[in-house]
Amino acid sequence: MLEKKMDEIDIDEVIEDFEEMTKNTKRVQKETLLKILQENGSAEYLLNQGLDGRTDPESFRACVPLVTHKDLEPYIQRIADGDSSPVLTGKPITNISVSSGTTEGKPKRVPFTDELTDNTLQIHRTSFAFRNREYPLGNGKALQFIFSSKQTKTRGGLFCGTATTNLFRNPHYKSAMEAMQFKCCSPNEVIFGPDFHQSLYCHLLCGLIFREEIQFVYSTFAHSIVLAFRTFEQVWEELCNDIRDGELSSRVTAPSIRAAMSKVLKPNAELADSIRSICSGLSNWYRLIPELFPNAKYVYGIMTGPMEPYLKKLRHYAGELPLLSADYGASEGWIGANVNPKLPPEQATYAVLPNIGYFEFIPLNGTADNTYEVPKTVGLTEVEIGEEYEIVLTNFAGLYRYRLGDVVKVMGFHNSTPELRFICRRSLKLCINIDKNTEKDLQLAVEEAVKELAEEKLELVDFSSLADRSSEPGHYVIFWEISGDATEKVLRECCNCLDKSFLDAGYVTSRKVNSIGPLELRVVHKGTFQKILEHFLGLGTAVSQFKTPRCIGPTNDVVLQILNNNVAKSFLSTAF
């Protein structure tokens, strides 16, 4: 499939194939599991499970245990150290993917194979077909805020980088994506630049140079798009000077980037004046994106889950341009494609592709947190509309019955495959006593409290939280970075509103009897969350893979230290 030229792909044919496959989801799932077990039957891990050649779902579930990443770490370590025997897969692993590490504070390493590249392209082809049917693109370019992290080698000589880096460095991937109008306006040297700040500056510059040709704006996560245009607000005059003079700013020092940009950047006073006029005429940067890129059809990227807090700012920049949420996956593998692109990001669903992995679901029915029982799973076609589940993934890259940790809600079915909405990471919880507030609960509380800032025309830049058990009773701590200076009166109102907006019965009861102490709002200095980003970039995380840690756990002590070292003001709730 990788060898096929993507410009030969018929959109109607892609949709027809998807429709046919999802009408036979149960059969396709059985065939996919059969294929996975046949291809990897010689792997040590599977041989030790007692399958004895059986490939049916019942035997697979009975013999192979549910696992987390911790269970597989010893096997992955052996592969990284150079064990070329079939440890987890029948074929040798040639690459290792590294997660961002922003959730748990420590990056996870997982095997990466050519099959995962195939899966990625299938997901992208499917969503592109549905997306292009609703929002057809013309010939042109895309302004893509994409950044490759450093690719290192493991002790055993395997290439190791983020999943996106492994994809970007695949020789077939770029040509395949270009046929889906993912033709980046920036040279490769900008994408693979050694410094994120220099690359971002040049992405913005290339976007302006080719502004009439830009068909859409993209980054992996909504956070990166917002970050890019916040940066634009600071450097737009410098960008205009570069375009006017045809000379690249001295802030860009990487020789590879400067050489590549010299082929793109030519003196153009008329363009510089046009951009200057646009920027000077905007009101608080509202509609910045369509004004700069008049032929853009939409803004595209992952906008669900931890990205939802950035939607308000993104809509401010985008004006009437549609925001389209990209597909659903993780470093470990893909889950589903967005085949309903007209839904707003808050309502986005993802149709599971039944041939890219074998999927099981753990029902979250009130007993899911009992660690003394082995959870029961249901199959892909056995889930029920309106129920929430944790996803269990088996893929071609050596993950078998792997608990992904994501909580999803079944919103409906596309033919016989479920359409999922991402809810939250199951491990990300605020919990002191009998309370259980998820990342989604935190987001809703913050959204309610932020309304108090509107009167002073301020906005929330970013936020995080902590279940602080260092004193008795323990209490919630919410960290806020705000765009300007709010009065103490408003911040106290925000603090009380946050406390009252956690509606979990265990929390409310515990607050009333003081087994959970008053919520604390800590307002941090401007630029604090940028320092957190810089910390993870220093660890090798690609900015396009970065997610702000929402609930800080015990392994994320560096992030907590950054936040606590930058507290400007602190308030305790008097809501209870």
Coordinates of C-alpha atoms in Angstrom, one line a residue:
M1 CA 0.0 0.0 0.0
L2 CA 2.9 2.4 0.8
E3 CA 4.2 2.0 -2.7
K4 CA 1.0 3.1 -4.3
K5 CA 0.9 6.7 -5.4
M6 CA -1.6 8.5 -3.3
D7 CA -2.8 10.7 -6.1
E8 CA -4.2 7.6 -7.7
I9 CA -6.6 7.0 -4.8
D10 CA -10.2 7.5 -5.6
I11 CA -12.0 9.2 -2.6
D12 CA -15.3 7.5 -3.5
E13 CA -13.5 4.1 -3.5
V14 CA -11.9 4.8 -0.1
I15 CA -15.4 5.6 1.3
E16 CA -16.9 2.6 -0.4
D17 CA -14.2 0.3 1.1
F18 CA -14.7 1.8 4.5
E19 CA -18.5 1.3 4.3
E20 CA -18.1 -2.3 3.2
M21 CA -15.6 -3.1 6.0
T22 CA -17.7 -1.5 8.7
K23 CA -20.8 -3.5 7.7
N24 CA -18.8 -6.6 8.6
T25 CA -17.0 -5.5 11.7
K26 CA -17.3 -8.7 13.7
R27 CA -15.9 -10.8 10.8
V28 CA -13.1 -8.3 10.1
Q29 CA -12.2 -8.3 13.8
K30 CA -11.8 -12.1 13.8
E31 CA -9.7 -11.9 10.6
T32 CA -7.5 -9.2 12.0
L33 CA -6.8 -11.1 15.2
L34 CA -6.1 -14.2 13.1
K35 CA -3.6 -12.2 11.0
I36 CA -1.9 -10.7 14.1
L37 CA -1.5 -14.1 15.8
Q38 CA -0.3 -15.8 12.6
E39 CA 2.3 -13.1 11.9
N40 CA 3.6 -13.0 15.5
G41 CA 2.9 -16.6 16.6
S42 CA 6.7 -17.3 16.9
A43 CA 7.1 -14.4 19.4
E44 CA 8.4 -15.5 22.8
Y45 CA 5.7 -13.5 24.5
L46 CA 2.8 -15.3 22.8
L47 CA 4.5 -18.7 23.0
N48 CA 4.6 -18.3 26.8
Q49 CA 0.8 -17.7 27.0
G50 CA -0.2 -21.3 26.1
L51 CA -2.2 -20.5 23.0
D52 CA -0.8 -23.6 21.2
G53 CA -1.6 -22.2 17.8
R54 CA -5.2 -21.2 18.5
T55 CA -6.3 -17.9 17.0
D56 CA -9.9 -17.5 18.0
P57 CA -11.0 -14.6 20.1
E58 CA -12.2 -16.8 23.0
S59 CA -8.9 -18.7 23.4
F60 CA -7.0 -15.4 23.0
R61 CA -8.9 -13.7 25.8
A62 CA -8.7 -16.8 28.0
C63 CA -4.9 -17.3 27.6
V64 CA -3.4 -13.8 27.2
P65 CA -3.6 -11.5 30.2
L66 CA -4.6 -7.9 30.2
V67 CA -1.4 -5.8 30.6
T68 CA -0.2 -2.2 31.1
H69 CA 3.0 -0.7 29.8
K70 CA 4.8 -1.6 33.0
D71 CA 4.2 -5.3 32.3
L72 CA 5.8 -5.0 28.8
E73 CA 8.7 -2.8 29.8
P74 CA 11.2 -5.7 30.4
Y75 CA 10.4 -7.1 26.9
I76 CA 10.7 -3.6 25.2
Q77 CA 14.0 -3.1 27.1
R78 CA 15.4 -6.3 25.7
I79 CA 14.5 -5.2 22.2
A80 CA 16.0 -1.8 22.7
D81 CA 19.2 -3.3 24.0
G82 CA 19.6 -5.3 20.8
D83 CA 17.8 -8.7 21.3
S84 CA 16.9 -9.5 17.7
S85 CA 15.1 -12.7 18.5
P86 CA 11.3 -12.7 18.2
V87 CA 10.5 -11.2 21.6
L88 CA 7.2 -9.5 21.0
T89 CA 6.8 -9.8 17.2
G90 CA 7.6 -12.3 14.6
K91 CA 9.5 -9.8 12.5
P92 CA 12.3 -7.7 14.0
I93 CA 11.5 -4.3 15.5
T94 CA 13.5 -1.6 13.7
N95 CA 12.2 1.5 15.5
I96 CA 11.1 2.5 19.0
S97 CA 8.5 5.2 19.6
V98 CA 8.6 7.4 22.6
S99 CA 5.5 9.1 24.1
S100 CA 5.7 12.7 25.1
G101 CA 5.9 11.8 28.8
T102 CA 3.7 14.9 29.7
T103 CA 0.9 12.8 31.2
E104 CA 2.9 10.6 33.6
G105 CA 6.1 12.7 33.8
K106 CA 8.1 9.9 32.2
P107 CA 8.1 8.9 28.5
K108 CA 7.0 5.5 27.5
R109 CA 8.8 3.4 24.8
V110 CA 6.8 1.2 22.5
P111 CA 7.7 -0.8 19.4
F112 CA 7.1 0.9 16.0
T113 CA 6.7 -1.1 12.8
D114 CA 5.9 -0.6 9.1
E115 CA 2.4 -1.9 9.9
L116 CA 1.8 1.1 12.1
T117 CA 2.8 3.4 9.2
D118 CA 0.3 1.5 7.1
N119 CA -2.3 2.0 9.8
T120 CA -1.5 5.7 10.0
L121 CA -2.0 6.2 6.3
Q122 CA -5.2 4.2 6.2
I123 CA -6.6 6.3 9.0
H124 CA -5.6 9.5 7.2
R125 CA -6.9 8.3 3.9
T126 CA -10.3 7.5 5.4
S127 CA -10.7 10.8 7.3
F128 CA -9.4 12.7 4.3
A129 CA -12.0 11.1 2.0
F130 CA -14.9 12.1 4.3
R131 CA -13.4 15.5 5.0
N132 CA -12.7 16.4 1.4
R133 CA -16.2 15.4 0.4
E134 CA -17.5 18.1 2.8
Y135 CA -14.7 20.6 2.4
P136 CA -13.0 20.1 -1.0
L137 CA -9.5 21.5 -1.3
G138 CA -7.9 23.0 -4.4
N139 CA -4.3 22.8 -5.5
G140 CA -2.1 24.5 -3.0
K141 CA -0.2 24.1 0.2
A142 CA -0.8 23.6 3.9
L143 CA 0.6 25.7 6.7
Q144 CA 1.7 22.8 9.0
F145 CA 3.1 23.5 12.4
I146 CA 5.0 20.2 12.5
F147 CA 8.3 19.6 14.3
S148 CA 10.5 16.5 14.3
S149 CA 12.1 15.6 17.6
K150 CA 15.7 14.4 17.8
Q151 CA 16.0 10.8 16.7
T152 CA 18.4 8.9 18.8
K153 CA 19.6 5.3 18.9
T154 CA 19.1 2.7 21.6
R155 CA 21.9 0.7 23.1
G156 CA 21.0 -2.0 20.6
G157 CA 21.2 0.4 17.6
L158 CA 17.4 1.0 17.0
F159 CA 16.2 4.4 16.0
C160 CA 14.2 6.0 18.8
G161 CA 12.0 9.0 18.5
T162 CA 8.4 10.2 18.8
A163 CA 5.8 8.4 16.7
T164 CA 5.5 11.5 14.5
T165 CA 9.2 11.6 14.0
N166 CA 9.3 8.0 13.0
L167 CA 6.6 8.8 10.4
F168 CA 8.2 12.0 9.1
R169 CA 11.5 10.1 8.5
N170 CA 9.7 7.4 6.6
P171 CA 10.6 8.0 2.9
H172 CA 7.0 7.0 1.7
Y173 CA 5.1 8.9 4.3
K174 CA 5.6 12.5 2.9
S175 CA 4.7 11.6 -0.6
A176 CA 1.7 9.7 0.6
M177 CA 0.5 12.7 2.7
E178 CA 1.1 15.2 -0.1
A179 CA -1.4 13.4 -2.2
M180 CA -4.0 14.2 0.5
Q181 CA -3.1 17.9 0.1
F182 CA -0.7 17.7 3.0
K183 CA 1.9 19.6 1.0
C184 CA 3.8 21.6 3.6
C185 CA 4.6 25.1 2.7
S186 CA 7.9 24.9 4.7
P187 CA 11.1 23.1 3.5
N188 CA 12.0 19.8 5.2
E189 CA 14.9 21.6 6.9
V190 CA 12.4 23.7 8.9
I191 CA 10.5 20.6 10.0
F192 CA 13.7 18.8 11.0
G193 CA 15.4 21.9 12.4
P194 CA 17.5 21.6 15.6
D195 CA 15.6 24.3 17.5
F196 CA 11.8 24.6 17.9
H197 CA 11.7 28.4 18.1
Q198 CA 13.6 28.8 14.9
S199 CA 11.5 26.2 13.1
L200 CA 8.2 27.9 14.4
Y201 CA 9.4 31.3 13.2
C202 CA 10.2 29.9 9.7
H203 CA 6.9 28.0 9.5
L204 CA 5.1 31.4 10.1
L205 CA 7.3 33.1 7.5
C206 CA 6.7 30.4 4.9
G207 CA 3.0 30.6 5.6
L208 CA 3.0 34.4 4.9
I209 CA 5.2 34.0 1.7
F210 CA 2.7 31.5 0.3
R211 CA -0.4 33.0 2.0
E212 CA -2.6 33.0 -1.2
E213 CA -1.9 29.2 -1.7
I214 CA -2.6 28.0 1.9
Q215 CA -5.6 25.7 1.8
F216 CA -5.7 24.8 5.5
V217 CA -3.8 25.2 8.8
Y218 CA -2.7 22.1 10.7
S219 CA -0.8 20.8 13.6
T220 CA -1.0 17.5 15.5
F221 CA -2.6 19.2 18.5
A222 CA -4.7 22.4 18.9
H223 CA -2.2 23.6 21.5
S224 CA 0.6 24.0 18.9
I225 CA -1.7 26.1 16.6
V226 CA -2.6 28.4 19.4
L227 CA 1.1 28.6 20.5
A228 CA 2.1 29.5 16.9
F229 CA -0.3 32.4 16.6
R230 CA 0.4 33.7 20.1
T231 CA 4.0 33.8 18.9
F232 CA 2.9 35.5 15.7
E233 CA 1.4 38.3 17.8
Q234 CA 4.9 38.9 19.2
V235 CA 7.0 38.6 16.0
W236 CA 4.8 39.8 13.1
E237 CA 6.6 43.0 12.5
E238 CA 9.9 41.2 12.3
L239 CA 8.4 38.7 9.8
C240 CA 7.2 41.7 7.7
N241 CA 10.8 43.1 7.8
D242 CA 12.2 39.8 6.6
I243 CA 9.7 39.7 3.7
R244 CA 10.3 43.3 2.7
D245 CA 14.1 43.0 2.7
G246 CA 14.4 39.4 1.6
E247 CA 16.7 38.8 4.6
L248 CA 16.1 36.2 7.3
S249 CA 16.1 37.4 10.9
S250 CA 19.3 36.9 12.9
R251 CA 17.2 34.9 15.4
V252 CA 17.5 32.0 13.0
T253 CA 21.0 30.6 13.3
A254 CA 20.8 27.0 12.2
P255 CA 22.8 26.8 8.9
S256 CA 20.5 24.1 7.4
I257 CA 17.4 26.3 8.0
R258 CA 19.0 29.5 6.7
A259 CA 20.2 27.7 3.6
A260 CA 16.8 26.3 2.9
M261 CA 15.0 29.6 3.6
S262 CA 17.3 31.5 1.3
K263 CA 15.6 29.6 -1.6
V264 CA 12.2 30.7 -0.5
L265 CA 12.6 34.2 0.9
K266 CA 12.9 37.0 -1.7
P267 CA 12.4 40.8 -1.3
N268 CA 8.7 41.6 -1.6
A269 CA 7.7 45.0 -0.3
E270 CA 4.1 44.7 -1.6
L271 CA 3.5 41.5 0.4
A272 CA 5.1 43.0 3.5
D273 CA 2.9 46.1 3.3
S274 CA -0.2 44.0 2.8
I275 CA 0.5 41.8 5.9
R276 CA 1.3 45.0 7.9
S277 CA -2.0 46.5 6.9
I278 CA -3.9 43.4 7.8
C279 CA -2.3 43.1 11.2
S280 CA -2.7 46.7 12.0
G281 CA -6.4 46.6 11.2
L282 CA -7.3 43.6 13.3
S283 CA -9.2 44.0 16.6
N284 CA -7.4 42.0 19.3
W285 CA -6.2 39.5 16.5
Y286 CA -9.8 38.3 15.9
R287 CA -10.0 36.4 12.6
L288 CA -6.2 36.5 12.2
I289 CA -6.1 33.1 10.3
P290 CA -8.6 33.9 7.5
E291 CA -7.3 37.4 7.1
L292 CA -3.7 36.1 6.6
F293 CA -4.8 33.1 4.6
P294 CA -7.8 34.1 2.5
N295 CA -8.1 30.8 0.7
A296 CA -7.9 28.5 3.8
K297 CA -10.9 26.2 4.1
Y298 CA -10.4 25.0 7.7
V299 CA -8.2 24.6 10.7
Y300 CA -7.3 20.9 11.4
G301 CA -5.7 19.1 14.3
I302 CA -6.6 17.0 17.4
M303 CA -9.0 19.2 19.4
T304 CA -10.6 16.8 21.9
G305 CA -9.8 15.8 25.4
P306 CA -6.9 17.9 26.9
M307 CA -7.0 20.1 23.8
E308 CA -10.6 21.4 24.4
P309 CA -9.4 24.2 26.7
Y310 CA -7.6 25.8 23.7
L311 CA -10.7 25.9 21.5
K312 CA -11.9 29.3 22.7
K313 CA -8.6 31.0 21.7
L314 CA -8.4 29.0 18.5
R315 CA -12.0 30.1 17.5
H316 CA -10.9 33.7 18.2
Y317 CA -8.1 33.3 15.7
A318 CA -10.1 31.3 13.2
G319 CA -13.3 33.4 13.1
E320 CA -15.8 31.6 10.9
L321 CA -13.3 29.1 9.6
P322 CA -14.4 25.5 10.6
L323 CA -12.4 23.7 13.2
L324 CA -12.0 20.1 12.3
S325 CA -10.8 17.6 14.8
A326 CA -8.3 15.1 13.6
D327 CA -8.2 11.3 14.2
Y328 CA -8.0 9.4 17.4
G329 CA -4.9 7.5 18.3
A330 CA -1.9 7.3 20.7
S331 CA 1.8 6.5 20.5
E332 CA 0.8 2.8 20.9
G333 CA -1.4 2.8 17.8
W334 CA -4.5 4.2 16.0
I335 CA -8.1 3.7 17.1
G336 CA -10.5 5.5 14.7
A337 CA -11.1 8.1 12.1
N338 CA -13.3 11.2 12.1
V339 CA -15.9 10.4 9.5
N340 CA -18.2 13.2 10.6
P341 CA -16.0 16.3 10.0
K342 CA -18.9 18.8 10.2
L343 CA -19.4 18.0 13.9
P344 CA -17.8 20.7 16.2
P345 CA -14.7 19.5 18.1
E346 CA -16.6 19.2 21.4
Q347 CA -18.9 16.6 19.7
A348 CA -16.3 14.9 17.6
T349 CA -16.6 11.1 17.3
Y350 CA -14.2 8.5 15.9
A351 CA -15.3 5.4 13.9
V352 CA -13.1 2.5 14.8
L353 CA -11.4 0.9 11.8
P354 CA -11.8 -2.9 12.5
N355 CA -8.8 -4.0 10.5
I356 CA -6.0 -1.9 12.1
G357 CA -6.1 -3.9 15.4
Y358 CA -8.1 -6.1 17.6
F359 CA -10.2 -4.1 20.1
E360 CA -11.7 -4.9 23.5
F361 CA -13.4 -2.7 26.0
I362 CA -13.6 -2.7 29.8
P363 CA -17.0 -1.5 30.9
L364 CA -16.7 1.3 33.5
N365 CA -19.7 0.3 35.6
G366 CA -18.7 1.3 39.1
T367 CA -16.5 -1.7 39.8
A368 CA -13.7 -0.8 37.3
D369 CA -11.5 0.6 40.0
N370 CA -11.4 -2.6 41.9
T371 CA -7.8 -3.7 41.3
Y372 CA -8.4 -7.1 43.0
E373 CA -10.6 -8.3 40.2
V374 CA -9.5 -9.0 36.6
P375 CA -11.8 -6.8 34.5
K376 CA -14.1 -8.5 32.0
T377 CA -14.0 -7.2 28.5
V378 CA -16.5 -7.0 25.6
G379 CA -15.7 -7.0 21.9
L380 CA -15.9 -4.1 19.4
T381 CA -19.4 -5.0 18.3
E382 CA -20.7 -5.7 21.8
V383 CA -20.4 -2.2 23.3
E384 CA -23.5 -0.2 24.1
I385 CA -24.5 3.3 23.1
G386 CA -24.2 5.7 26.0
E387 CA -21.8 3.6 28.1
E388 CA -18.2 4.4 28.9
Y389 CA -15.3 2.0 28.5
E390 CA -11.5 1.7 28.8
I391 CA -9.9 0.7 25.5
V392 CA -7.9 -2.5 25.3
L393 CA -5.7 -2.7 22.2
T394 CA -4.0 -5.6 20.4
N395 CA -1.9 -4.5 17.4
F396 CA 0.6 -5.8 14.8
A397 CA 3.5 -4.2 16.7
G398 CA 3.7 -6.4 19.8
L399 CA 1.0 -5.1 22.1
Y400 CA -1.4 -7.8 23.2
R401 CA -4.5 -6.9 25.3
Y402 CA -2.8 -3.7 26.2
R403 CA -4.8 -1.3 28.4
L404 CA -4.5 2.0 26.7
G405 CA -5.8 3.9 29.7
D406 CA -8.2 6.0 27.6
V407 CA -11.9 6.4 28.7
V408 CA -14.3 6.7 25.8
K409 CA -18.0 6.9 25.4
V410 CA -20.0 5.1 22.7
M411 CA -22.0 7.7 20.9
G412 CA -23.5 5.5 18.2
F413 CA -22.5 3.1 15.4
H414 CA -21.3 3.6 11.8
N415 CA -22.8 0.5 10.3
S416 CA -21.6 -2.1 12.8
T417 CA -18.5 -0.3 14.1
P418 CA -18.8 2.0 17.2
E419 CA -18.3 5.7 17.0
L420 CA -16.4 6.8 20.1
R421 CA -16.0 10.1 21.9
F422 CA -12.8 10.5 23.9
I423 CA -13.6 11.4 27.5
C424 CA -10.3 11.4 29.5
R425 CA -7.3 9.5 30.6
R426 CA -8.3 7.1 33.3
S427 CA -5.2 7.6 35.3
L428 CA -5.6 11.4 35.5
K429 CA -7.8 11.9 38.5
L430 CA -8.0 14.3 41.4
C431 CA -8.6 12.2 44.5
I432 CA -8.1 12.9 48.2
N433 CA -10.8 10.9 50.0
I434 CA -13.8 9.2 48.4
D435 CA -13.8 11.8 45.6
K436 CA -13.0 11.0 42.0
N437 CA -12.8 14.0 39.7
T438 CA -11.5 13.3 36.2
E439 CA -9.6 15.5 33.8
K440 CA -13.0 16.2 32.1
D441 CA -14.5 17.2 35.5
L442 CA -11.5 19.6 36.0
Q443 CA -12.0 21.1 32.6
L444 CA -15.7 21.7 33.2
A445 CA -14.9 23.4 36.5
V446 CA -12.3 25.6 35.0
E447 CA -14.6 26.6 32.1
E448 CA -17.3 27.7 34.6
A449 CA -14.8 29.7 36.8
V450 CA -13.2 31.4 33.8
K451 CA -16.5 33.2 33.1
E452 CA -15.6 35.3 36.2
L453 CA -12.6 36.7 34.2
A454 CA -14.7 37.9 31.3
E455 CA -15.7 41.2 33.0
E456 CA -12.0 42.2 33.1
K457 CA -11.4 41.1 29.5
L458 CA -8.8 38.6 30.6
E459 CA -8.3 35.0 29.4
L460 CA -6.9 31.9 30.8
V461 CA -3.6 31.0 29.1
D462 CA -3.3 27.5 30.6
F463 CA -4.0 25.5 33.8
S464 CA -3.0 22.4 35.8
S465 CA -4.0 20.8 39.1
L466 CA -2.8 18.8 42.0
A467 CA -4.4 16.7 44.7
D468 CA -2.2 18.0 47.6
R469 CA -2.0 15.5 50.5
S470 CA 1.0 17.1 52.2
S471 CA -1.2 18.4 55.0
E472 CA -4.4 17.3 56.8
P473 CA -6.9 17.4 55.4
G474 CA -5.7 17.2 51.8
H475 CA -7.1 19.7 49.2
Y476 CA -7.2 20.5 45.5
V477 CA -4.7 23.0 44.1
I478 CA -5.5 24.6 40.8
F479 CA -2.7 26.5 38.9
W480 CA -3.8 29.3 36.5
E481 CA -1.8 31.4 34.2
I482 CA -3.8 34.5 33.1
S483 CA -3.2 36.9 30.2
G484 CA -3.2 40.0 32.5
D485 CA -3.7 41.2 36.1
A486 CA -7.0 40.3 37.6
T487 CA -8.3 42.0 40.8
E488 CA -8.1 40.0 44.0
K489 CA -11.9 40.2 44.3
V490 CA -12.3 38.5 40.9
L491 CA -9.7 35.9 41.7
R492 CA -11.4 35.0 45.0
E493 CA -14.7 34.6 43.1
C494 CA -12.9 32.4 40.6
C495 CA -11.5 30.3 43.5
N496 CA -14.9 29.8 45.1
C497 CA -16.5 29.1 41.7
L498 CA -13.9 26.4 41.0
D499 CA -14.6 24.7 44.4
K500 CA -18.4 24.7 43.8
S501 CA -18.1 23.5 40.2
F502 CA -16.7 20.0 41.2
L503 CA -20.0 18.2 41.3
D504 CA -18.8 14.7 42.2
A505 CA -20.9 13.6 45.2
G506 CA -17.8 12.3 47.1
Y507 CA -16.1 15.6 46.7
V508 CA -19.1 17.7 47.8
T509 CA -19.8 15.5 50.8
S510 CA -16.1 15.5 51.8
R511 CA -15.9 19.3 51.5
K512 CA -19.0 19.8 53.7
V513 CA -17.5 17.7 56.5
N514 CA -14.0 19.1 56.0
S515 CA -12.4 15.7 55.1
I516 CA -11.2 17.6 52.1
G517 CA -9.9 21.1 52.8
P518 CA -10.7 24.3 50.9
L519 CA -9.6 24.4 47.3
E520 CA -6.6 26.6 46.6
L521 CA -6.1 28.7 43.5
R522 CA -2.5 29.5 42.7
V523 CA -2.0 32.1 40.0
V524 CA 1.4 31.8 38.4
H525 CA 3.5 34.3 36.5
K526 CA 3.3 34.9 32.8
G527 CA 5.4 32.4 30.9
T528 CA 5.2 29.6 33.5
F529 CA 3.5 27.1 31.2
Q530 CA 6.1 28.0 28.5
K531 CA 8.8 26.9 31.0
I532 CA 7.0 23.6 31.3
L533 CA 7.0 23.2 27.5
E534 CA 10.7 24.1 27.4
H535 CA 11.3 21.4 30.1
F536 CA 9.7 18.7 28.0
L537 CA 11.4 19.9 24.8
G538 CA 14.7 19.6 26.6
L539 CA 13.8 15.9 27.2
G540 CA 13.4 15.3 23.5
T541 CA 9.6 15.8 23.2
A542 CA 8.4 17.3 19.9
V543 CA 6.3 20.4 20.5
S544 CA 3.6 19.0 18.2
Q545 CA 3.2 16.1 20.6
F546 CA 3.2 18.2 23.8
K547 CA 0.1 18.1 26.1
T548 CA 0.0 20.3 29.2
P549 CA -0.1 18.0 32.3
R550 CA -3.6 18.6 33.7
C551 CA -3.4 16.5 36.9
I552 CA 0.1 16.4 38.3
G553 CA 1.0 13.0 39.7
P554 CA 3.8 11.9 42.0
T555 CA 6.2 11.2 39.1
N556 CA 5.8 14.7 37.7
D557 CA 7.8 16.4 40.4
V558 CA 9.7 18.7 38.0
V559 CA 6.5 20.2 36.6
L560 CA 5.2 20.8 40.2
Q561 CA 8.5 22.5 41.1
I562 CA 8.2 24.8 38.1
L563 CA 4.7 25.7 39.0
N564 CA 5.3 26.3 42.7
N565 CA 8.4 28.3 42.0
N566 CA 6.4 30.7 39.9
V567 CA 3.3 31.3 42.1
A568 CA 2.4 35.0 42.1
K569 CA -0.8 34.9 44.2
S570 CA -2.7 32.2 46.2
F571 CA -6.3 32.1 47.3
L572 CA -8.3 29.6 49.5
S573 CA -11.9 28.9 48.8
T574 CA -14.6 30.0 51.2
A575 CA -17.4 28.2 49.2
F576 CA -18.2 25.6 51.9

